[in-house]
Amino acid sequence: QVCHGLRTPQLPIWLCSLSGRHGVLFGTDSRLLSDWKTERVFHLYFYNGQQEQTKTAHLTIDTHSHPWEEDPREDPSSPGKRRPPVEMAIRTKWAGATVSWNGTDPFF
């Protein structure tokens, strides 16, 4: 029997399998689970426990970014357009969101 707290978490949390590695993406604001207005700009944290990650990555998600401001002539597969799998996973829930790594070099 799974306890109620595991079926309905009090904080947003996702277990991720990205590029063959596992990690956890989580937030510390419980309103993200119940109030859609908090999904404008919010913070998530990512931790994968790998040796190259020395601290939890603090990510700022902006779901009202302006994707039309990107250069449409740039090839989506060019190095400037490639995105880390963590960002792509976030965009499965919030399509078009921009992800700021807040000074951490993107990894994965």
Short mmCIF file of N, CA, C and O in Angstrom, two decimals:
data_model
loop_
_atom_site.label_atom_id
_atom_site.label_comp_id
_atom_site.label_asym_id
_atom_site.label_seq_id
_atom_site.Cartn_x
_atom_site.Cartn_y
_atom_site.Cartn_z
N GLN A 1 0.85 -1.18 0.00
CA GLN A 1 0.00 0.00 0.00
C GLN A 1 0.90 1.25 0.00
O GLN A 1 1.79 1.38 0.81
N VAL A 2 0.65 2.15 -0.93
CA VAL A 2 1.39 3.40 -1.02
C VAL A 2 0.70 4.44 -0.15
O VAL A 2 -0.51 4.62 -0.24
N CYS A 3 1.47 5.11 0.68
CA CYS A 3 0.86 6.09 1.57
C CYS A 3 0.38 7.31 0.78
O CYS A 3 0.84 7.58 -0.32
N HIS A 4 -0.54 8.05 1.35
CA HIS A 4 -1.17 9.19 0.70
C HIS A 4 -0.12 10.23 0.28
O HIS A 4 -0.23 10.83 -0.79
N GLY A 5 0.89 10.46 1.09
CA GLY A 5 1.92 11.46 0.79
C GLY A 5 2.71 11.13 -0.47
O GLY A 5 3.19 12.03 -1.15
N LEU A 6 2.87 9.85 -0.77
CA LEU A 6 3.59 9.48 -1.99
C LEU A 6 2.70 9.58 -3.22
O LEU A 6 3.18 9.82 -4.33
N ARG A 7 1.42 9.38 -3.05
CA ARG A 7 0.50 9.50 -4.18
C ARG A 7 0.22 10.96 -4.52
O ARG A 7 0.00 11.30 -5.67
N THR A 8 0.20 11.81 -3.54
CA THR A 8 -0.07 13.23 -3.73
C THR A 8 1.02 14.01 -3.01
O THR A 8 0.87 14.37 -1.84
N PRO A 9 2.13 14.29 -3.69
CA PRO A 9 3.24 14.98 -3.01
C PRO A 9 2.86 16.41 -2.62
O PRO A 9 2.02 17.04 -3.25
N GLN A 10 3.50 16.90 -1.58
CA GLN A 10 3.24 18.25 -1.12
C GLN A 10 4.05 19.28 -1.90
O GLN A 10 3.72 20.46 -1.90
N LEU A 11 5.11 18.84 -2.55
CA LEU A 11 5.93 19.71 -3.38
C LEU A 11 6.08 19.06 -4.75
O LEU A 11 6.06 17.83 -4.87
N PRO A 12 6.25 19.86 -5.80
CA PRO A 12 6.41 19.28 -7.14
C PRO A 12 7.75 18.55 -7.26
O PRO A 12 8.79 19.10 -6.92
N ILE A 13 7.70 17.33 -7.74
CA ILE A 13 8.91 16.53 -7.89
C ILE A 13 8.73 15.59 -9.08
O ILE A 13 7.67 15.02 -9.29
N TRP A 14 9.78 15.48 -9.89
CA TRP A 14 9.78 14.58 -11.03
C TRP A 14 11.08 13.76 -11.00
O TRP A 14 12.16 14.31 -10.83
N LEU A 15 10.95 12.47 -11.16
CA LEU A 15 12.12 11.62 -11.34
C LEU A 15 12.38 11.55 -12.83
O LEU A 15 11.47 11.31 -13.61
N CYS A 16 13.62 11.77 -13.22
CA CYS A 16 13.95 11.88 -14.64
C CYS A 16 14.99 10.84 -15.04
O CYS A 16 15.92 10.56 -14.28
N SER A 17 14.83 10.31 -16.22
CA SER A 17 15.85 9.48 -16.84
C SER A 17 16.24 10.19 -18.13
O SER A 17 15.48 10.19 -19.10
N LEU A 18 17.40 10.81 -18.11
CA LEU A 18 17.85 11.64 -19.23
C LEU A 18 19.19 11.13 -19.74
O LEU A 18 20.15 11.07 -18.99
N SER A 19 19.21 10.76 -20.99
CA SER A 19 20.44 10.27 -21.62
C SER A 19 21.03 9.11 -20.83
O SER A 19 22.25 9.00 -20.66
N GLY A 20 20.18 8.24 -20.31
CA GLY A 20 20.65 7.07 -19.58
C GLY A 20 21.06 7.33 -18.15
O GLY A 20 21.57 6.44 -17.48
N ARG A 21 20.87 8.54 -17.66
CA ARG A 21 21.20 8.88 -16.28
C ARG A 21 19.92 9.28 -15.55
O ARG A 21 19.01 9.84 -16.14
N HIS A 22 19.91 9.06 -14.27
CA HIS A 22 18.73 9.39 -13.47
C HIS A 22 18.99 10.64 -12.64
O HIS A 22 20.12 10.89 -12.22
N GLY A 23 17.95 11.40 -12.41
CA GLY A 23 18.05 12.60 -11.60
C GLY A 23 16.69 12.96 -11.06
O GLY A 23 15.68 12.34 -11.38
N VAL A 24 16.67 13.99 -10.24
CA VAL A 24 15.42 14.47 -9.68
C VAL A 24 15.31 15.97 -9.95
O VAL A 24 16.27 16.72 -9.79
N LEU A 25 14.15 16.37 -10.43
CA LEU A 25 13.83 17.76 -10.70
C LEU A 25 12.73 18.11 -9.71
O LEU A 25 11.72 17.41 -9.63
N PHE A 26 12.92 19.16 -8.91
CA PHE A 26 11.94 19.46 -7.88
C PHE A 26 11.83 20.95 -7.64
O PHE A 26 12.71 21.73 -8.00
N GLY A 27 10.71 21.33 -7.06
CA GLY A 27 10.47 22.71 -6.67
C GLY A 27 10.21 22.78 -5.18
O GLY A 27 9.88 21.79 -4.55
N THR A 28 10.34 23.99 -4.63
CA THR A 28 10.10 24.17 -3.20
C THR A 28 8.84 24.98 -2.93
O THR A 28 8.55 25.28 -1.78
N ASP A 29 8.10 25.32 -3.98
CA ASP A 29 6.87 26.10 -3.84
C ASP A 29 5.68 25.19 -4.09
O ASP A 29 5.42 24.78 -5.23
N SER A 30 4.94 24.86 -3.05
CA SER A 30 3.81 23.94 -3.18
C SER A 30 2.69 24.52 -4.04
O SER A 30 1.87 23.78 -4.59
N ARG A 31 2.64 25.85 -4.20
CA ARG A 31 1.60 26.45 -5.04
C ARG A 31 1.73 26.03 -6.50
O ARG A 31 0.76 26.09 -7.24
N LEU A 32 2.89 25.59 -6.90
CA LEU A 32 3.10 25.14 -8.28
C LEU A 32 2.22 23.94 -8.61
O LEU A 32 1.91 23.70 -9.77
N LEU A 33 1.79 23.20 -7.60
CA LEU A 33 0.92 22.05 -7.81
C LEU A 33 -0.55 22.43 -7.98
O LEU A 33 -1.32 21.67 -8.57
N SER A 34 -0.94 23.57 -7.46
CA SER A 34 -2.38 23.87 -7.43
C SER A 34 -2.78 25.23 -8.01
O SER A 34 -3.96 25.44 -8.25
N ASP A 35 -1.85 26.13 -8.22
CA ASP A 35 -2.20 27.47 -8.69
C ASP A 35 -1.47 27.76 -9.99
O ASP A 35 -0.27 28.02 -9.99
N TRP A 36 -2.21 27.73 -11.09
CA TRP A 36 -1.59 27.90 -12.41
C TRP A 36 -0.91 29.26 -12.57
O TRP A 36 0.00 29.41 -13.37
N LYS A 37 -1.30 30.26 -11.75
CA LYS A 37 -0.69 31.59 -11.86
C LYS A 37 0.77 31.58 -11.42
O LYS A 37 1.53 32.45 -11.82
N THR A 38 1.16 30.60 -10.63
CA THR A 38 2.56 30.53 -10.19
C THR A 38 3.45 29.96 -11.29
O THR A 38 4.67 29.95 -11.13
N GLU A 39 2.87 29.51 -12.38
CA GLU A 39 3.64 28.93 -13.48
C GLU A 39 4.17 29.97 -14.45
O GLU A 39 4.65 29.63 -15.51
N ARG A 40 4.14 31.24 -14.11
CA ARG A 40 4.67 32.29 -14.99
C ARG A 40 6.20 32.29 -14.93
O ARG A 40 6.86 32.06 -15.91
N VAL A 41 6.75 32.57 -13.79
CA VAL A 41 8.19 32.50 -13.54
C VAL A 41 8.35 31.79 -12.20
O VAL A 41 7.76 32.21 -11.21
N PHE A 42 9.13 30.72 -12.19
CA PHE A 42 9.29 29.95 -10.97
C PHE A 42 10.65 29.27 -10.97
O PHE A 42 11.37 29.30 -11.97
N HIS A 43 10.99 28.66 -9.85
CA HIS A 43 12.30 28.03 -9.69
C HIS A 43 12.14 26.52 -9.53
O HIS A 43 11.24 26.05 -8.85
N LEU A 44 13.04 25.80 -10.18
CA LEU A 44 13.16 24.36 -9.99
C LEU A 44 14.61 24.05 -9.69
O LEU A 44 15.51 24.85 -10.00
N TYR A 45 14.84 22.90 -9.12
CA TYR A 45 16.19 22.46 -8.80
C TYR A 45 16.40 21.09 -9.41
O TYR A 45 15.47 20.28 -9.47
N PHE A 46 17.62 20.84 -9.87
CA PHE A 46 17.92 19.55 -10.48
C PHE A 46 19.16 18.96 -9.83
O PHE A 46 20.17 19.63 -9.66
N TYR A 47 19.05 17.69 -9.48
CA TYR A 47 20.19 16.98 -8.89
C TYR A 47 20.24 15.58 -9.47
O TYR A 47 19.22 14.90 -9.56
N ASN A 48 21.45 15.17 -9.89
CA ASN A 48 21.58 13.83 -10.46
C ASN A 48 22.57 12.94 -9.73
O ASN A 48 22.69 11.77 -10.04
N GLY A 49 23.30 13.48 -8.77
CA GLY A 49 24.22 12.67 -7.98
C GLY A 49 25.47 12.22 -8.71
O GLY A 49 26.26 11.46 -8.17
N GLN A 50 25.67 12.70 -9.92
CA GLN A 50 26.87 12.32 -10.67
C GLN A 50 28.08 13.08 -10.12
O GLN A 50 27.96 14.17 -9.55
N GLN A 51 29.23 12.51 -10.34
CA GLN A 51 30.46 13.08 -9.80
C GLN A 51 30.72 14.50 -10.32
O GLN A 51 31.21 15.35 -9.59
N GLU A 52 30.34 14.77 -11.58
CA GLU A 52 30.60 16.10 -12.15
C GLU A 52 29.66 17.18 -11.60
O GLU A 52 29.92 18.36 -11.75
N GLN A 53 28.59 16.79 -10.93
CA GLN A 53 27.69 17.77 -10.34
C GLN A 53 28.06 17.97 -8.88
O GLN A 53 27.85 17.10 -8.05
N THR A 54 28.61 19.14 -8.57
CA THR A 54 29.07 19.39 -7.21
C THR A 54 27.99 20.00 -6.32
O THR A 54 28.09 19.95 -5.11
N LYS A 55 26.95 20.61 -6.94
CA LYS A 55 25.84 21.15 -6.15
C LYS A 55 24.57 21.09 -6.98
O LYS A 55 24.60 20.93 -8.20
N THR A 56 23.44 21.20 -6.31
CA THR A 56 22.15 21.17 -6.98
C THR A 56 22.03 22.37 -7.91
O THR A 56 22.34 23.49 -7.51
N ALA A 57 21.61 22.14 -9.15
CA ALA A 57 21.44 23.22 -10.11
C ALA A 57 20.14 23.97 -9.83
O ALA A 57 19.09 23.36 -9.69
N HIS A 58 20.24 25.27 -9.72
CA HIS A 58 19.08 26.13 -9.49
C HIS A 58 18.66 26.69 -10.84
O HIS A 58 19.41 27.42 -11.49
N LEU A 59 17.44 26.35 -11.28
CA LEU A 59 16.94 26.76 -12.59
C LEU A 59 15.77 27.73 -12.42
O LEU A 59 14.92 27.53 -11.55
N THR A 60 15.74 28.76 -13.23
CA THR A 60 14.59 29.67 -13.27
C THR A 60 13.86 29.41 -14.57
O THR A 60 14.44 29.46 -15.64
N ILE A 61 12.57 29.12 -14.46
CA ILE A 61 11.74 28.79 -15.61
C ILE A 61 10.82 29.97 -15.89
O ILE A 61 10.12 30.45 -14.98
N ASP A 62 10.81 30.44 -17.14
CA ASP A 62 9.92 31.51 -17.57
C ASP A 62 9.04 30.95 -18.67
O ASP A 62 9.50 30.65 -19.76
N THR A 63 7.76 30.77 -18.37
CA THR A 63 6.85 30.16 -19.33
C THR A 63 6.23 31.18 -20.28
O THR A 63 5.51 30.81 -21.20
N HIS A 64 6.52 32.46 -20.06
CA HIS A 64 5.99 33.50 -20.94
C HIS A 64 7.14 34.20 -21.67
O HIS A 64 7.12 35.41 -21.85
N SER A 65 8.12 33.43 -22.07
CA SER A 65 9.24 34.00 -22.82
C SER A 65 8.76 34.30 -24.24
O SER A 65 7.64 34.00 -24.61
N HIS A 66 9.64 34.85 -25.02
CA HIS A 66 9.29 35.25 -26.37
C HIS A 66 10.09 34.45 -27.40
O HIS A 66 11.13 34.91 -27.86
N PRO A 67 9.61 33.25 -27.76
CA PRO A 67 10.39 32.42 -28.69
C PRO A 67 10.54 33.05 -30.06
O PRO A 67 11.47 32.74 -30.79
N TRP A 68 9.65 33.99 -30.44
CA TRP A 68 9.76 34.62 -31.74
C TRP A 68 10.96 35.56 -31.83
O TRP A 68 11.33 35.99 -32.90
N GLU A 69 11.59 35.88 -30.70
CA GLU A 69 12.76 36.73 -30.71
C GLU A 69 14.02 35.98 -31.11
O GLU A 69 15.05 36.59 -31.36
N GLU A 70 13.95 34.66 -31.17
CA GLU A 70 15.11 33.88 -31.60
C GLU A 70 15.30 34.05 -33.10
O GLU A 70 14.36 34.30 -33.84
N ASP A 71 16.52 33.89 -33.57
CA ASP A 71 16.83 34.03 -34.99
C ASP A 71 16.27 32.83 -35.75
O ASP A 71 16.76 31.71 -35.59
N PRO A 72 15.26 33.02 -36.60
CA PRO A 72 14.65 31.89 -37.31
C PRO A 72 15.57 31.27 -38.35
O PRO A 72 15.35 30.16 -38.79
N ARG A 73 16.62 31.98 -38.75
CA ARG A 73 17.54 31.44 -39.76
C ARG A 73 18.53 30.45 -39.17
O ARG A 73 19.18 29.72 -39.88
N GLU A 74 18.66 30.45 -37.85
CA GLU A 74 19.61 29.54 -37.21
C GLU A 74 19.08 28.12 -37.26
O GLU A 74 17.94 27.84 -36.94
N ASP A 75 19.93 27.19 -37.68
CA ASP A 75 19.57 25.78 -37.79
C ASP A 75 19.29 25.22 -36.39
O ASP A 75 20.08 25.41 -35.48
N PRO A 76 18.13 24.52 -36.20
CA PRO A 76 17.80 23.99 -34.86
C PRO A 76 18.85 23.02 -34.31
O PRO A 76 18.94 22.83 -33.11
N SER A 77 19.65 22.41 -35.18
CA SER A 77 20.67 21.47 -34.70
C SER A 77 22.03 22.13 -34.49
O SER A 77 22.98 21.47 -34.13
N SER A 78 22.11 23.44 -34.73
CA SER A 78 23.39 24.12 -34.54
C SER A 78 23.72 24.19 -33.05
O SER A 78 22.83 24.11 -32.20
N PRO A 79 25.01 24.35 -32.72
CA PRO A 79 25.40 24.37 -31.30
C PRO A 79 24.67 25.43 -30.49
O PRO A 79 24.36 25.23 -29.32
N GLY A 80 24.32 26.56 -31.09
CA GLY A 80 23.62 27.60 -30.37
C GLY A 80 22.17 27.24 -30.06
O GLY A 80 21.55 27.84 -29.19
N LYS A 81 21.60 26.29 -30.76
CA LYS A 81 20.21 25.90 -30.58
C LYS A 81 20.05 24.63 -29.76
O LYS A 81 18.96 24.35 -29.29
N ARG A 82 21.10 23.84 -29.60
CA ARG A 82 20.97 22.60 -28.83
C ARG A 82 20.72 22.92 -27.38
O ARG A 82 21.29 23.84 -26.81
N ARG A 83 19.86 22.14 -26.79
CA ARG A 83 19.50 22.35 -25.40
C ARG A 83 19.80 21.09 -24.60
O ARG A 83 19.65 19.98 -25.11
N PRO A 84 20.20 21.24 -23.33
CA PRO A 84 20.42 20.07 -22.48
C PRO A 84 19.13 19.28 -22.31
O PRO A 84 18.03 19.86 -22.32
N PRO A 85 19.23 17.97 -22.13
CA PRO A 85 18.04 17.14 -21.93
C PRO A 85 17.16 17.60 -20.77
O PRO A 85 15.95 17.44 -20.81
N VAL A 86 17.75 18.21 -19.74
CA VAL A 86 16.96 18.70 -18.61
C VAL A 86 15.99 19.77 -19.10
O VAL A 86 14.81 19.76 -18.75
N GLU A 87 16.47 20.67 -19.94
CA GLU A 87 15.60 21.71 -20.49
C GLU A 87 14.51 21.11 -21.36
O GLU A 87 13.35 21.55 -21.31
N MET A 88 14.86 20.13 -22.16
CA MET A 88 13.87 19.50 -23.04
C MET A 88 12.80 18.78 -22.20
O MET A 88 11.62 18.81 -22.55
N ALA A 89 13.20 18.18 -21.10
CA ALA A 89 12.24 17.52 -20.22
C ALA A 89 11.29 18.55 -19.60
O ALA A 89 10.08 18.33 -19.52
N ILE A 90 11.82 19.69 -19.19
CA ILE A 90 10.99 20.75 -18.63
C ILE A 90 9.98 21.23 -19.68
O ILE A 90 8.82 21.47 -19.38
N ARG A 91 10.41 21.30 -20.92
CA ARG A 91 9.52 21.77 -21.99
C ARG A 91 8.45 20.76 -22.37
O ARG A 91 7.52 21.11 -23.10
N THR A 92 8.53 19.53 -21.88
CA THR A 92 7.42 18.61 -22.13
C THR A 92 6.20 19.01 -21.30
O THR A 92 5.09 18.69 -21.66
N LYS A 93 6.42 19.71 -20.19
CA LYS A 93 5.31 20.22 -19.38
C LYS A 93 5.00 21.67 -19.72
O LYS A 93 3.84 22.05 -19.78
N TRP A 94 6.04 22.48 -19.93
CA TRP A 94 5.86 23.90 -20.22
C TRP A 94 6.51 24.20 -21.57
O TRP A 94 7.65 24.67 -21.65
N ALA A 95 5.77 23.94 -22.65
CA ALA A 95 6.28 24.13 -24.01
C ALA A 95 6.68 25.59 -24.22
O ALA A 95 5.98 26.51 -23.80
N GLY A 96 7.83 25.80 -24.84
CA GLY A 96 8.29 27.14 -25.16
C GLY A 96 8.92 27.89 -24.01
O GLY A 96 9.32 29.04 -24.17
N ALA A 97 9.02 27.27 -22.85
CA ALA A 97 9.60 27.96 -21.69
C ALA A 97 11.09 28.17 -21.89
O ALA A 97 11.77 27.39 -22.55
N THR A 98 11.59 29.25 -21.32
CA THR A 98 13.03 29.45 -21.30
C THR A 98 13.55 29.01 -19.93
O THR A 98 12.86 29.14 -18.92
N VAL A 99 14.75 28.49 -19.93
CA VAL A 99 15.35 27.98 -18.70
C VAL A 99 16.66 28.71 -18.47
O VAL A 99 17.55 28.69 -19.32
N SER A 100 16.77 29.38 -17.34
CA SER A 100 18.00 30.04 -16.95
C SER A 100 18.71 29.17 -15.92
O SER A 100 18.09 28.73 -14.94
N TRP A 101 19.99 28.92 -16.14
CA TRP A 101 20.77 28.08 -15.24
C TRP A 101 21.41 28.89 -14.12
O TRP A 101 22.14 28.35 -13.31
N ASN A 102 21.17 30.17 -14.07
CA ASN A 102 21.63 31.04 -12.97
C ASN A 102 23.11 30.88 -12.65
O ASN A 102 23.50 30.69 -11.50
N GLY A 103 23.92 30.96 -13.67
CA GLY A 103 25.37 30.92 -13.47
C GLY A 103 25.99 29.53 -13.48
O GLY A 103 27.21 29.41 -13.54
N THR A 104 25.20 28.48 -13.42
CA THR A 104 25.72 27.11 -13.49
C THR A 104 25.88 26.74 -14.96
O THR A 104 24.99 27.03 -15.76
N ASP A 105 26.97 26.11 -15.31
CA ASP A 105 27.12 25.63 -16.67
C ASP A 105 26.16 24.48 -16.90
O ASP A 105 26.14 23.51 -16.11
N PRO A 106 25.32 24.55 -17.96
CA PRO A 106 24.41 23.44 -18.24
C PRO A 106 25.19 22.13 -18.41
O PRO A 106 26.28 22.12 -18.98
N PHE A 107 24.64 21.06 -17.89
CA PHE A 107 25.30 19.77 -17.98
C PHE A 107 24.31 18.73 -18.46
O PHE A 107 23.15 19.03 -18.67
N PHE A 108 24.77 17.51 -18.58
CA PHE A 108 24.04 16.36 -19.10
C PHE A 108 24.28 16.27 -20.56
O PHE A 108 23.65 16.61 -21.43
#
